[in-house]
mmCIF file of C-alpha atoms in Angstrom:
data_model
loop_
_atom_site.group_PDB
_atom_site.id
_atom_site.type_symbol
_atom_site.label_atom_id
_atom_site.label_comp_id
_atom_site.label_asym_id
_atom_site.label_seq_id
_atom_site.Cartn_x
_atom_site.Cartn_y
_atom_site.Cartn_z
ATOM 1 C CA MET A 73 25.170 3.002 3.978
ATOM 2 C CA LYS A 74 23.842 1.491 7.523
ATOM 3 C CA ILE A 75 21.508 -1.407 6.890
ATOM 4 C CA ALA A 76 19.998 -3.132 10.032
ATOM 5 C CA ILE A 77 17.696 -6.436 9.897
ATOM 6 C CA PHE A 78 15.112 -6.666 12.342
ATOM 7 C CA PRO A 79 14.424 -10.674 12.192
ATOM 8 C CA GLY A 80 11.384 -12.565 13.731
ATOM 9 C CA THR A 81 8.423 -14.450 12.667
ATOM 10 C CA PHE A 82 5.881 -11.819 12.826
ATOM 11 C CA ASP A 83 3.213 -13.932 13.522
ATOM 12 C CA PRO A 84 1.365 -11.553 13.353
ATOM 13 C CA ILE A 85 3.409 -8.350 14.026
ATOM 14 C CA THR A 86 2.276 -6.230 17.222
ATOM 15 C CA LEU A 87 2.731 -2.821 18.131
ATOM 16 C CA GLY A 88 5.321 -3.901 20.328
ATOM 17 C CA HIS A 89 7.451 -4.640 17.158
ATOM 18 C CA THR A 90 6.358 -1.376 14.980
ATOM 19 C CA ASP A 91 7.237 0.644 18.125
ATOM 20 C CA ILE A 92 10.733 -0.771 18.209
ATOM 21 C CA LEU A 93 11.065 -0.516 14.477
ATOM 22 C CA LEU A 94 9.911 3.181 14.290
ATOM 23 C CA ARG A 95 12.360 3.987 17.223
ATOM 24 C CA ALA A 96 15.329 2.266 15.382
ATOM 25 C CA LEU A 97 14.447 3.665 12.227
ATOM 26 C CA PRO A 98 16.508 7.086 12.551
ATOM 27 C CA LEU A 99 19.621 5.013 13.225
ATOM 28 C CA PHE A 100 19.756 3.629 9.797
ATOM 29 C CA ASP A 101 19.525 4.203 6.315
ATOM 30 C CA LYS A 102 17.597 0.910 5.764
ATOM 31 C CA ILE A 103 16.152 -1.368 7.951
ATOM 32 C CA ILE A 104 15.094 -4.578 6.162
ATOM 33 C CA ILE A 105 12.181 -6.670 8.321
ATOM 34 C CA GLY A 106 13.122 -10.199 7.690
ATOM 35 C CA ILE A 107 10.473 -12.894 8.401
ATOM 36 C CA GLY A 108 12.439 -16.044 9.231
ATOM 37 C CA ILE A 109 11.052 -19.222 7.751
ATOM 38 C CA ASN A 110 11.840 -21.808 10.637
ATOM 39 C CA ALA A 111 11.018 -25.437 9.788
ATOM 40 C CA ASN A 112 10.156 -26.398 13.593
ATOM 41 C CA LYS A 113 7.415 -23.732 14.024
ATOM 42 C CA GLN A 114 4.256 -23.860 12.492
ATOM 43 C CA PRO A 115 2.930 -20.326 11.740
ATOM 44 C CA MET A 116 -0.602 -19.088 12.011
ATOM 45 C CA PHE A 117 -0.569 -17.102 9.053
ATOM 46 C CA SER A 118 1.337 -17.494 5.724
ATOM 47 C CA ILE A 119 4.122 -16.010 5.217
ATOM 48 C CA GLU A 120 2.595 -14.099 2.057
ATOM 49 C CA LYS A 121 0.002 -12.466 4.794
ATOM 50 C CA ARG A 122 2.630 -11.641 7.134
ATOM 51 C CA ILE A 123 4.508 -9.698 4.232
ATOM 52 C CA GLN A 124 1.413 -8.132 2.936
ATOM 53 C CA TRP A 125 0.292 -6.573 6.296
ATOM 54 C CA ILE A 126 3.726 -5.445 7.018
ATOM 55 C CA GLU A 127 4.095 -3.585 3.646
ATOM 56 C CA LYS A 128 0.541 -2.145 3.898
ATOM 57 C CA ILE A 129 1.715 -0.834 7.640
ATOM 58 C CA PHE A 130 5.161 0.847 6.309
ATOM 59 C CA GLU A 131 3.927 1.329 2.770
ATOM 60 C CA ALA A 132 4.728 5.386 3.514
ATOM 61 C CA GLU A 133 8.353 4.488 5.083
ATOM 62 C CA SER A 134 10.879 4.381 1.878
ATOM 63 C CA LYS A 135 13.555 3.347 4.448
ATOM 64 C CA ILE A 136 11.844 -0.083 5.535
ATOM 65 C CA ASP A 137 11.667 -3.550 3.162
ATOM 66 C CA VAL A 138 10.179 -6.382 3.827
ATOM 67 C CA MET A 139 11.469 -9.978 2.909
ATOM 68 C CA SER A 140 11.448 -13.525 3.993
ATOM 69 C CA TYR A 141 14.570 -15.591 4.603
ATOM 70 C CA GLU A 142 15.596 -19.128 5.476
ATOM 71 C CA GLY A 143 18.597 -20.263 7.295
ATOM 72 C CA LEU A 144 20.914 -18.217 9.564
ATOM 73 C CA THR A 145 19.948 -14.484 10.265
ATOM 74 C CA MET A 146 23.795 -13.619 10.133
ATOM 75 C CA ASP A 147 23.954 -15.382 6.473
ATOM 76 C CA PHE A 148 20.798 -12.991 5.639
ATOM 77 C CA CYS A 149 22.667 -10.056 6.517
ATOM 78 C CA THR A 150 25.692 -11.107 4.607
ATOM 79 C CA LYS A 151 23.468 -11.595 1.697
ATOM 80 C CA MET A 152 21.983 -8.083 2.614
ATOM 81 C CA ASN A 153 25.271 -6.232 3.212
ATOM 82 C CA ALA A 154 23.615 -5.476 6.553
ATOM 83 C CA ASN A 155 26.267 -4.902 9.591
ATOM 84 C CA TYR A 156 23.486 -4.667 12.517
ATOM 85 C CA ILE A 157 20.533 -6.508 13.792
ATOM 86 C CA VAL A 158 17.835 -4.947 15.864
ATOM 87 C CA ARG A 159 16.183 -6.803 18.460
ATOM 88 C CA GLY A 160 13.693 -5.744 21.008
ATOM 89 C CA ILE A 161 13.704 -6.511 24.734
ATOM 90 C CA ARG A 162 10.723 -6.896 26.967
ATOM 91 C CA SER A 163 12.261 -8.817 30.233
ATOM 92 C CA VAL A 164 15.650 -9.944 31.536
ATOM 93 C CA GLY A 165 14.958 -13.347 30.430
ATOM 94 C CA ASP A 166 14.421 -12.014 26.816
ATOM 95 C CA PHE A 167 17.932 -10.052 27.028
ATOM 96 C CA GLU A 168 19.766 -13.275 28.238
ATOM 97 C CA TYR A 169 18.148 -15.335 25.123
ATOM 98 C CA GLU A 170 19.268 -12.636 22.862
ATOM 99 C CA LYS A 171 22.397 -11.769 24.617
ATOM 100 C CA ALA A 172 23.302 -15.559 23.540
ATOM 101 C CA ILE A 173 22.242 -15.173 19.962
ATOM 102 C CA ALA A 174 24.200 -11.690 19.688
ATOM 103 C CA ASP A 175 27.235 -13.579 21.029
ATOM 104 C CA MET A 176 27.440 -16.346 18.567
ATOM 105 C CA ASN A 177 26.495 -14.025 15.960
ATOM 106 C CA ARG A 178 29.310 -11.835 16.866
ATOM 107 C CA ALA A 179 31.820 -14.975 17.217
ATOM 108 C CA LEU A 180 30.904 -16.266 13.686
ATOM 109 C CA MET A 181 30.988 -12.785 11.962
ATOM 110 C CA PRO A 182 32.951 -10.198 13.977
ATOM 111 C CA SER A 183 31.790 -7.029 11.656
ATOM 112 C CA LEU A 184 27.807 -7.852 13.036
ATOM 113 C CA GLU A 185 26.437 -5.962 15.632
ATOM 114 C CA THR A 186 23.377 -6.558 17.412
ATOM 115 C CA LEU A 187 21.398 -3.644 18.965
ATOM 116 C CA PHE A 188 18.865 -4.200 21.750
ATOM 117 C CA PHE A 189 15.904 -1.758 22.391
ATOM 118 C CA ALA A 190 14.129 -1.940 25.664
ATOM 119 C CA CYS A 191 10.205 -2.300 24.879
ATOM 120 C CA SER A 192 8.346 0.660 25.874
ATOM 121 C CA PRO A 193 6.732 -0.020 28.902
ATOM 122 C CA CYS A 194 2.990 -0.113 27.587
ATOM 123 C CA TYR A 195 3.917 -3.115 25.439
ATOM 124 C CA SER A 196 6.206 -5.137 27.493
ATOM 125 C CA SER A 197 3.649 -7.811 27.813
ATOM 126 C CA TYR A 198 2.887 -8.038 24.278
ATOM 127 C CA SER A 199 3.816 -11.055 22.355
ATOM 128 C CA SER A 200 2.869 -12.741 18.942
ATOM 129 C CA SER A 201 2.225 -15.884 20.938
ATOM 130 C CA ILE A 202 -0.247 -14.437 22.888
ATOM 131 C CA VAL A 203 -1.815 -12.600 20.611
ATOM 132 C CA ARG A 204 -2.230 -15.801 18.378
ATOM 133 C CA GLU A 205 -4.221 -17.306 21.348
ATOM 134 C CA ILE A 206 -6.782 -14.533 21.520
ATOM 135 C CA ILE A 207 -7.062 -14.600 17.674
ATOM 136 C CA LYS A 208 -7.448 -18.502 18.112
ATOM 137 C CA HIS A 209 -10.207 -18.073 20.469
ATOM 138 C CA LYS A 210 -12.170 -15.506 18.624
ATOM 139 C CA GLY A 211 -10.982 -12.721 21.047
ATOM 140 C CA ASP A 212 -10.628 -9.064 20.399
ATOM 141 C CA TYR A 213 -6.907 -8.757 19.154
ATOM 142 C CA SER A 214 -6.901 -5.056 17.805
ATOM 143 C CA GLN A 215 -5.565 -3.142 20.801
ATOM 144 C CA PHE A 216 -2.303 -5.593 20.402
ATOM 145 C CA CYS A 217 -1.874 -5.172 16.678
ATOM 146 C CA PRO A 218 -1.658 -2.354 13.868
ATOM 147 C CA LYS A 219 -5.141 -1.667 12.536
ATOM 148 C CA GLU A 220 -3.870 -2.910 9.141
ATOM 149 C CA ILE A 221 -3.956 -6.748 10.676
ATOM 150 C CA VAL A 222 -7.396 -7.935 9.778
ATOM 151 C CA ILE A 223 -8.210 -11.304 10.185
ATOM 152 C CA ASN A 224 -11.425 -12.788 8.124
ATOM 153 C CA ASP A 225 -12.528 -16.133 9.378
#
């Protein structure tokens, strides 16, 4: 069985994330959206809310699971029997950062392969951090997020 992890904080998930995920889906038997818990980051939305949103977005897709994890993504991959990591790339800067992580993962776990998906051009400027700023300042975030993302202040 080909299992991939799509790791991230997804705070919140954007249309760019969903685009990458839907394009990667035909390549795998299962994709686990792994919401990483990072003690150094203060998320805007609770882990429960992010899981709830993502489960609602993909409720009709049996090949997608959502769960949170702490620690190294590589260790989460081992726990989930995943040999693949899916990552989206928006820019050259993203590529350099993601390649360095992929190289380290590969050095530590040679059986782990990272697949990079170039972001669709229409989503290349989307990022969760920019969307959080829009939300924080009460702007209209709806064009950047799936319709299931509803924020009630």
